[in-house]
PDB file of C-alpha atoms in Angstrom:
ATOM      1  CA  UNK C  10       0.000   0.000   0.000  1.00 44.00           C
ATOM      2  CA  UNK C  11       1.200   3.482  -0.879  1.00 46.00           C
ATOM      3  CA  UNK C  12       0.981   6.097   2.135  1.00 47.00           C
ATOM      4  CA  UNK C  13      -0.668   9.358   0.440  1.00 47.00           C
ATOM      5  CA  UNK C  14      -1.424  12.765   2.271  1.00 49.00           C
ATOM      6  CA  UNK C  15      -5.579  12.005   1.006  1.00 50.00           C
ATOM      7  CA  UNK C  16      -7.715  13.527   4.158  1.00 52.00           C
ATOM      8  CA  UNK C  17     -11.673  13.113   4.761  1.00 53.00           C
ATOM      9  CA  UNK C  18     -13.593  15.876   5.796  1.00 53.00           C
ATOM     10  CA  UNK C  19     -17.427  16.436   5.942  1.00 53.00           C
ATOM     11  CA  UNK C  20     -18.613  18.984   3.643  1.00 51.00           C
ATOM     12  CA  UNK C  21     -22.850  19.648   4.365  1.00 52.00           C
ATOM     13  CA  UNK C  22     -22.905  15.831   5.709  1.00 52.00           C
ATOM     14  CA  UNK C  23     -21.045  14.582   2.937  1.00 50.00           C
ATOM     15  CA  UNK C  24     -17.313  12.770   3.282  1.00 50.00           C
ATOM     16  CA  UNK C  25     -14.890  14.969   0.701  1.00 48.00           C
ATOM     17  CA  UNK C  26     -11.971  13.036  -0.796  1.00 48.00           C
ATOM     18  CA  UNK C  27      -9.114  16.116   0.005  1.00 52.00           C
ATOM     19  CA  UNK C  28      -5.382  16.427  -0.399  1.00 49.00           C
ATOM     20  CA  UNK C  29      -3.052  18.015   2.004  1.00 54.00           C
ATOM     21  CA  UNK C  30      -0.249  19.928   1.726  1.00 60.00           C
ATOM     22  CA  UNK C  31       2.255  22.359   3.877  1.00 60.00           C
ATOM     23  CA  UNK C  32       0.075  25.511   2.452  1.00 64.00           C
ATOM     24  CA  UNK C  33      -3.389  23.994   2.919  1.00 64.00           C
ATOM     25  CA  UNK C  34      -2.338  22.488   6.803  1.00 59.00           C
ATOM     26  CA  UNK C  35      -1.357  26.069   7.426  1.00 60.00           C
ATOM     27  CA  UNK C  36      -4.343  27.838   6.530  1.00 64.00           C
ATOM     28  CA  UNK C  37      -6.427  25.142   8.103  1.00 59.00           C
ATOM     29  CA  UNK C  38      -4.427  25.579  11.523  1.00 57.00           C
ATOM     30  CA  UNK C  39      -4.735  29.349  10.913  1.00 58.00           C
ATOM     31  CA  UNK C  40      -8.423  29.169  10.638  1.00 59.00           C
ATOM     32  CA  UNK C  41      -9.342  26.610  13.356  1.00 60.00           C
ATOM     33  CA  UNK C  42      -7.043  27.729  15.728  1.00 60.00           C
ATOM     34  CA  UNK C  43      -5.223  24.170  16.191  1.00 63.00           C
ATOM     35  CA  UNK C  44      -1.269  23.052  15.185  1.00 66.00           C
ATOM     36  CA  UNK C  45      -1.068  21.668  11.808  1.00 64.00           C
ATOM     37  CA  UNK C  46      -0.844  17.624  11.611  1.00 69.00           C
ATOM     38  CA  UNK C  47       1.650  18.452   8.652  1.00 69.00           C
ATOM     39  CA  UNK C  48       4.988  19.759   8.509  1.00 69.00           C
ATOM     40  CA  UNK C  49       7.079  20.293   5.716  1.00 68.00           C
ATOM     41  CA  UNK C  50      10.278  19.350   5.934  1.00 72.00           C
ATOM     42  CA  UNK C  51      12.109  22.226   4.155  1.00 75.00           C
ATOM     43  CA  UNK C  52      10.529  25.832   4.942  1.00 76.00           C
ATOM     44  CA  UNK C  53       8.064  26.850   3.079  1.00 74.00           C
ATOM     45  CA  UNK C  54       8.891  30.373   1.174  1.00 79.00           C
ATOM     46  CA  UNK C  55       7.525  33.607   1.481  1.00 78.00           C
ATOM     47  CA  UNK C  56       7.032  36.366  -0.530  1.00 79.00           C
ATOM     48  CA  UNK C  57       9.397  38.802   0.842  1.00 78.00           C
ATOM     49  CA  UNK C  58       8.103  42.477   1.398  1.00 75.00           C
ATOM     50  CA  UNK C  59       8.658  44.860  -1.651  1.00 71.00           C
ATOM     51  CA  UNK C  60       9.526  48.797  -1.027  1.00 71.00           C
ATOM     52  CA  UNK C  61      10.092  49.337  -4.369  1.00 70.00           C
ATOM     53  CA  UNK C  62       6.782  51.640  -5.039  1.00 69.00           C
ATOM     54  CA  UNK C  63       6.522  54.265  -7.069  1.00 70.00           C
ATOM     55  CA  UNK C  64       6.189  57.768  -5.534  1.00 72.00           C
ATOM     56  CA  UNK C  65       3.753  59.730  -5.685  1.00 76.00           C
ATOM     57  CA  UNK C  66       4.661  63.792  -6.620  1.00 74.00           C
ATOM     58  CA  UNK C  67       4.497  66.128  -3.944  1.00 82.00           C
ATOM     59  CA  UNK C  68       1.864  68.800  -3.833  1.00 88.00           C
ATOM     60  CA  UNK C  69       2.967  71.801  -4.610  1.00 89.00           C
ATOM     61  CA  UNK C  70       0.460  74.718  -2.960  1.00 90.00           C
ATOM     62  CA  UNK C  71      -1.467  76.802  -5.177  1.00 90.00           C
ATOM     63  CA  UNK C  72      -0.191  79.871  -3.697  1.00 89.00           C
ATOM     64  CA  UNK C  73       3.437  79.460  -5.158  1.00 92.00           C
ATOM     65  CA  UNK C  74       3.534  79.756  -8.707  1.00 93.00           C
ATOM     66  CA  UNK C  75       6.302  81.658 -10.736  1.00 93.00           C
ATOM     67  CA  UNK C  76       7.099  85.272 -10.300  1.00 93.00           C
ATOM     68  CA  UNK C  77       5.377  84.755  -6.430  1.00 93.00           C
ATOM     69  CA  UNK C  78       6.897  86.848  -4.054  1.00 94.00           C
ATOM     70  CA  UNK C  79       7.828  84.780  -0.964  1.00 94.00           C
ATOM     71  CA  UNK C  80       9.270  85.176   2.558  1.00 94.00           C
ATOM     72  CA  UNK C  81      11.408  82.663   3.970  1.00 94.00           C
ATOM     73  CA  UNK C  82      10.857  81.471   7.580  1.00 92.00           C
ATOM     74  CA  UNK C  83      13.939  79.129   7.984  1.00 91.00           C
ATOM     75  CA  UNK C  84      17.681  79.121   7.157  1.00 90.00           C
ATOM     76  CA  UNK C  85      20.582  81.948   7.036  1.00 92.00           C
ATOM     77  CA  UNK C  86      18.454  83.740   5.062  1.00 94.00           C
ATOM     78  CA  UNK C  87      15.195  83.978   7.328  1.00 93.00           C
ATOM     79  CA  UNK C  88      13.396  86.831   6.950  1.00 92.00           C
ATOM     80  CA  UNK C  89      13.964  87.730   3.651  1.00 94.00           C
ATOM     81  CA  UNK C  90      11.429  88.517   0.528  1.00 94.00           C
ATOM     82  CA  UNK C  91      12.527  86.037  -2.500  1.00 95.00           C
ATOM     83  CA  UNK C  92      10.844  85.166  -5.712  1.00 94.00           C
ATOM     84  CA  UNK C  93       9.617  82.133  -6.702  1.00 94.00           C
ATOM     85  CA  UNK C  94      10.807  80.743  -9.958  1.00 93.00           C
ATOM     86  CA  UNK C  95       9.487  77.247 -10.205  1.00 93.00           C
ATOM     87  CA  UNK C  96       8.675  73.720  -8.321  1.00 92.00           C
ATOM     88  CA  UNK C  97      11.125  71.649  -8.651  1.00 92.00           C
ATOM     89  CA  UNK C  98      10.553  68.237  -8.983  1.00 90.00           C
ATOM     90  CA  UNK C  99      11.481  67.246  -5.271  1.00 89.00           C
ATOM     91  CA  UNK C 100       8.777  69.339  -4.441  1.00 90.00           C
ATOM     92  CA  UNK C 101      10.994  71.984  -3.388  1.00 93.00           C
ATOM     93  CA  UNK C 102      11.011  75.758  -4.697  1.00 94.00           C
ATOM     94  CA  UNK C 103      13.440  77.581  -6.527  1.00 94.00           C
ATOM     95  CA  UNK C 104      13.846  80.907  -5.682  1.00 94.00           C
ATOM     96  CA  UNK C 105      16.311  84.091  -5.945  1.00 92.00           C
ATOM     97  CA  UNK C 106      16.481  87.086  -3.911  1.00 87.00           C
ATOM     98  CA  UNK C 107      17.370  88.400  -6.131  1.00 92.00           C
ATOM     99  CA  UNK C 108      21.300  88.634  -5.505  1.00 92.00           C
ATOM    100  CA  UNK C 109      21.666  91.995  -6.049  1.00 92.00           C
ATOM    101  CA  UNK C 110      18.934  93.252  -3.796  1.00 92.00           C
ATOM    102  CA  UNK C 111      19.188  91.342  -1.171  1.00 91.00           C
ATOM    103  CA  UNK C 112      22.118  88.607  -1.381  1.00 91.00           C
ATOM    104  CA  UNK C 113      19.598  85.650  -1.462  1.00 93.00           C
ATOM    105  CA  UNK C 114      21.377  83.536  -4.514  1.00 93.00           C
ATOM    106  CA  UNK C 115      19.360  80.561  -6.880  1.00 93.00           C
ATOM    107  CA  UNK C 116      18.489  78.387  -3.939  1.00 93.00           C
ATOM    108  CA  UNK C 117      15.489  74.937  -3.157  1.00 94.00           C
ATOM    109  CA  UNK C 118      13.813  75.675  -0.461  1.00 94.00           C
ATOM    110  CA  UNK C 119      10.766  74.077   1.792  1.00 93.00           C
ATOM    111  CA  UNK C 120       7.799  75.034   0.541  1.00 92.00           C
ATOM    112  CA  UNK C 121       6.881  73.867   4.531  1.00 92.00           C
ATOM    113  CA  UNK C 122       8.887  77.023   5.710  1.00 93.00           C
ATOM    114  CA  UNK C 123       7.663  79.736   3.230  1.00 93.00           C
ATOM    115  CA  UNK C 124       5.337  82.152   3.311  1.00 92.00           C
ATOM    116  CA  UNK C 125       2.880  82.874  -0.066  1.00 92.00           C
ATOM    117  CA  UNK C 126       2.457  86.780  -0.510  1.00 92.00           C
ATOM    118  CA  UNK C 127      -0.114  88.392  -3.411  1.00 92.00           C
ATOM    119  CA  UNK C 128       2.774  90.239  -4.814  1.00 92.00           C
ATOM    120  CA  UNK C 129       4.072  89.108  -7.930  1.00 93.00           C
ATOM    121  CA  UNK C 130       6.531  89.630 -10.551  1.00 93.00           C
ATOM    122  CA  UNK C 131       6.365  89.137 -14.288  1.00 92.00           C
ATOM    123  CA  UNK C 132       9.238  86.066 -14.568  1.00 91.00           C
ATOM    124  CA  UNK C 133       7.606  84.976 -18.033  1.00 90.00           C
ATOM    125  CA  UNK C 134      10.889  86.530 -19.669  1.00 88.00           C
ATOM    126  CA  UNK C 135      12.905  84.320 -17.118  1.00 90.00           C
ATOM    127  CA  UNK C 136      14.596  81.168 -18.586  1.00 90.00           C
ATOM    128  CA  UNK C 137      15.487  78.167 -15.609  1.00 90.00           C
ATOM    129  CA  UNK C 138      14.381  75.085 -17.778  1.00 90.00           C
ATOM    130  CA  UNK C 139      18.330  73.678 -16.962  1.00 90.00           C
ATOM    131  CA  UNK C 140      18.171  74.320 -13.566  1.00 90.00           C
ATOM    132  CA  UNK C 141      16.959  70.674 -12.207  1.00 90.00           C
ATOM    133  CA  UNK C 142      17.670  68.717  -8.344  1.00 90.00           C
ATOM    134  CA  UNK C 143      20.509  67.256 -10.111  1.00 90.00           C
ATOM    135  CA  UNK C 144      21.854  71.048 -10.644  1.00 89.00           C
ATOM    136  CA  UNK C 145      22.452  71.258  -6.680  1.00 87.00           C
ATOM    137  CA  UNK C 146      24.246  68.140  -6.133  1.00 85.00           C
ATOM    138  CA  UNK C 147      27.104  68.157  -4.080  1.00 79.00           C
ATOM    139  CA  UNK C 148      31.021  66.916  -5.921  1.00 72.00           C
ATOM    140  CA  UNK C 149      32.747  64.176  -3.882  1.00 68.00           C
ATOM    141  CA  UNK C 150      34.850  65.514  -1.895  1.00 62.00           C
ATOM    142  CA  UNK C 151      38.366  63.940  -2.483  1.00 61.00           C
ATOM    143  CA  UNK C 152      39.835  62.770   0.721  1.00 57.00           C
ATOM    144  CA  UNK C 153      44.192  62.475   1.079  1.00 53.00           C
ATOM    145  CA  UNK C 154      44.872  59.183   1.734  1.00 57.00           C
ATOM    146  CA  UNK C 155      46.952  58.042   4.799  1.00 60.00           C
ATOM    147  CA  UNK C 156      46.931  59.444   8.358  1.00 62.00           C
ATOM    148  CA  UNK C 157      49.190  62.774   8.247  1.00 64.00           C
ATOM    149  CA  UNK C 158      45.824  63.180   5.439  1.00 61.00           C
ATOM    150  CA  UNK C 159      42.956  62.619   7.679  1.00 59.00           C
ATOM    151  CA  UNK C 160      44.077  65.067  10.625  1.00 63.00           C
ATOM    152  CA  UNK C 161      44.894  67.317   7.919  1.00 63.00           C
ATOM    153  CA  UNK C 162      41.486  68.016   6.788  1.00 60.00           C
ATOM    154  CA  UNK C 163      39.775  69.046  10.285  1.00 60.00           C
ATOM    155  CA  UNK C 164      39.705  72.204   9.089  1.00 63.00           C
ATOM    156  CA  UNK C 165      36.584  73.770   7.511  1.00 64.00           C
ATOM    157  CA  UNK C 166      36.716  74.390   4.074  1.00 68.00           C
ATOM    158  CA  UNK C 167      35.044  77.421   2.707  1.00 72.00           C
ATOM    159  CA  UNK C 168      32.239  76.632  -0.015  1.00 72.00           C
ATOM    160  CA  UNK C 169      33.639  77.435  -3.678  1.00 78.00           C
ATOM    161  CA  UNK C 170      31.014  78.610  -5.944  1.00 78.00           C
ATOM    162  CA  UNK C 171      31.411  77.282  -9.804  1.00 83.00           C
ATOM    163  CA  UNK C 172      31.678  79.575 -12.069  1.00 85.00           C
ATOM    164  CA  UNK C 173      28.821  77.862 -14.058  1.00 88.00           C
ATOM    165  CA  UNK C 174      26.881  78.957 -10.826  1.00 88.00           C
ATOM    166  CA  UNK C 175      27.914  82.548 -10.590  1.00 89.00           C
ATOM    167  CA  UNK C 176      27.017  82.749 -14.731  1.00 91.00           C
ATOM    168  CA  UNK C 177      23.755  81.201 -13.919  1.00 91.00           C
ATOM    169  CA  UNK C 178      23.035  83.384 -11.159  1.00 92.00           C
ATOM    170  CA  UNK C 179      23.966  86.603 -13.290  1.00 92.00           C
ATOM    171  CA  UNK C 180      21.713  85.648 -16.887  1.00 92.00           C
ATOM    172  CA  UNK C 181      18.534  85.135 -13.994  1.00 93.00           C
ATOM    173  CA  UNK C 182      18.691  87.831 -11.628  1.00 92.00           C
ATOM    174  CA  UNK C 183      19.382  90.209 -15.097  1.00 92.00           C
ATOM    175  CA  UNK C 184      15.879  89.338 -16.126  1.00 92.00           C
ATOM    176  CA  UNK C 185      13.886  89.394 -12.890  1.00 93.00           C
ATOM    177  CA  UNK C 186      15.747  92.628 -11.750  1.00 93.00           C
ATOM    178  CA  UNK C 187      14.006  94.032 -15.315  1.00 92.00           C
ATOM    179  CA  UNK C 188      10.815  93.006 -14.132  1.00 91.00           C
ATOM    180  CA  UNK C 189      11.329  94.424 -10.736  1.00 92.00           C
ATOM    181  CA  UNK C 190      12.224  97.583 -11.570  1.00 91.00           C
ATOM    182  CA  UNK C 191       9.628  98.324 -14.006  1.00 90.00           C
ATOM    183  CA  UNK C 192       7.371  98.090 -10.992  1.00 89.00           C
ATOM    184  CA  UNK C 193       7.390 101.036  -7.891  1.00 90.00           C
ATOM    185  CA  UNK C 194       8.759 100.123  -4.723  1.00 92.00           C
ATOM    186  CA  UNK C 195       9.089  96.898  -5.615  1.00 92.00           C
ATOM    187  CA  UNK C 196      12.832  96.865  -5.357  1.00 92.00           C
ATOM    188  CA  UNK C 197      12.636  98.050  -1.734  1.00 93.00           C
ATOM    189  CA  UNK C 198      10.479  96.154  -0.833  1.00 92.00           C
ATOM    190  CA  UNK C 199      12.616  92.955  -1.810  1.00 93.00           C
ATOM    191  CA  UNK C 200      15.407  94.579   0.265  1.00 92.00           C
ATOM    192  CA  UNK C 201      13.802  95.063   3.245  1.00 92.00           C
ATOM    193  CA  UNK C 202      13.133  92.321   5.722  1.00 92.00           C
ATOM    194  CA  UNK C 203       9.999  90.521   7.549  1.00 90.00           C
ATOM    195  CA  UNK C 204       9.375  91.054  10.932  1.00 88.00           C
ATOM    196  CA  UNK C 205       7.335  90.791  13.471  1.00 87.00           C
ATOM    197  CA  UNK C 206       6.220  93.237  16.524  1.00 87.00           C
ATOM    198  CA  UNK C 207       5.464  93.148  20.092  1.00 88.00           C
ATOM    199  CA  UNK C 208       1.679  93.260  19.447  1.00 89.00           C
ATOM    200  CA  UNK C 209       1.692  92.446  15.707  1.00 87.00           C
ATOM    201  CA  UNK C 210      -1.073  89.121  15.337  1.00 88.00           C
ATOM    202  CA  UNK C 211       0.050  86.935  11.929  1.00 83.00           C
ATOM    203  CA  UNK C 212      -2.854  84.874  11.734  1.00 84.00           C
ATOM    204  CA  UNK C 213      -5.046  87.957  10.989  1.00 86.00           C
ATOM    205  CA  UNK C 214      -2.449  89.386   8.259  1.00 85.00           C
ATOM    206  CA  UNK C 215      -3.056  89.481   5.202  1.00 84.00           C
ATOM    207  CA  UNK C 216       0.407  88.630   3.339  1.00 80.00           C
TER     208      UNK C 216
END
């Protein structure tokens, strides 16, 4: 006689002819709540996790579109009036003071920390189609090999700017500063910075 892994069950008062198996014992101990009679020898496998999913873009608000005039709330340059050039798409802003006005260079920012104002500027003239995330990625550093190397670099190296960057910086803030200055008081009020008062209340401004 052959041994086989056949199984009887009732099935609405009838006997079932049914065959067992590591996957069928271990739903049938999962759903009656007793050990499995059957155990494979080798491990059964499992379908591993997967993280791989694609992500979704990040909302960008409506209140930041090009040419809006924005006030940073974080970073070294807190407080200052910028304008918006474009969403990036990290879901970050870029945004220039611009240079001349206020020292705020082409610069991503956190749409999280920024404030939306109703001023805007006419940026339509204002080309940034090459400027991408990959534009702001840091070189590798080369590190000196050996140990007189390693304790020869504690000291802080100041940031060199390309001079791709500085060109950049120069052809964008020429055509936003002509937009600017074809509007009053626009200029200054770029230069000048946000604050807040003793007894000013900024949920009831109007920005």
């Amino acid at each position: 006689t052959k041994s086989t892994n056949n199984t009887i069950k009732m099935t609405n008062g009838l006997r079932v002819l049914g065959t067992t198996g590591p996957k069928k014992a271990a739903k049938a101990a999962a759903t009656t709540g007793k050990s499995a009679r059957y155990y494979p020898a080798d491990d059964v496998p499992k379908n591993k996790h997967s993280r791989s999913k694609k992500q979704n873009a990040p909302k960008v608000r409506a209140s930041f579109t090009p040419g809006t005039v924005c006030i940073l709330l974080s970073g070294r340059f807190r407080g200052k009036r910028v304008v918006c050039l474009k969403a990036l798409d990290s879901g970050l802003l870029l945004v220039t003071g611009p240079y001349k006005i206020n020292g705020v260079p082409l610069r991503r920012v956190n749409q999280a920390y920024v404030i939306g104002t109703s001023t805007k500027v006419d940026v339509s003239g204002v080309d940034v189609s090459s400027i991408t995330d990959a534009y702001f990625a840091r070189a590798a550093a080369k590190s000196a090999d050996g140990e007189e190397g390693f304790f020869a670099n504690d000291a802080a190296k100041p940031a060199v700017v390309s001079d791709q960057r500085k060109a950049d910086q120069k052809k964008v803030d020429a055509a936003v500063l002509k937009a600017v200055e074809a509007t009053p008081l626009l200029k200054n009020y770029l230069g000048s910075n946000f604050t807040l008062g003793k007894h000013d209340r900024p949920h009831k401004m109007a920005f």
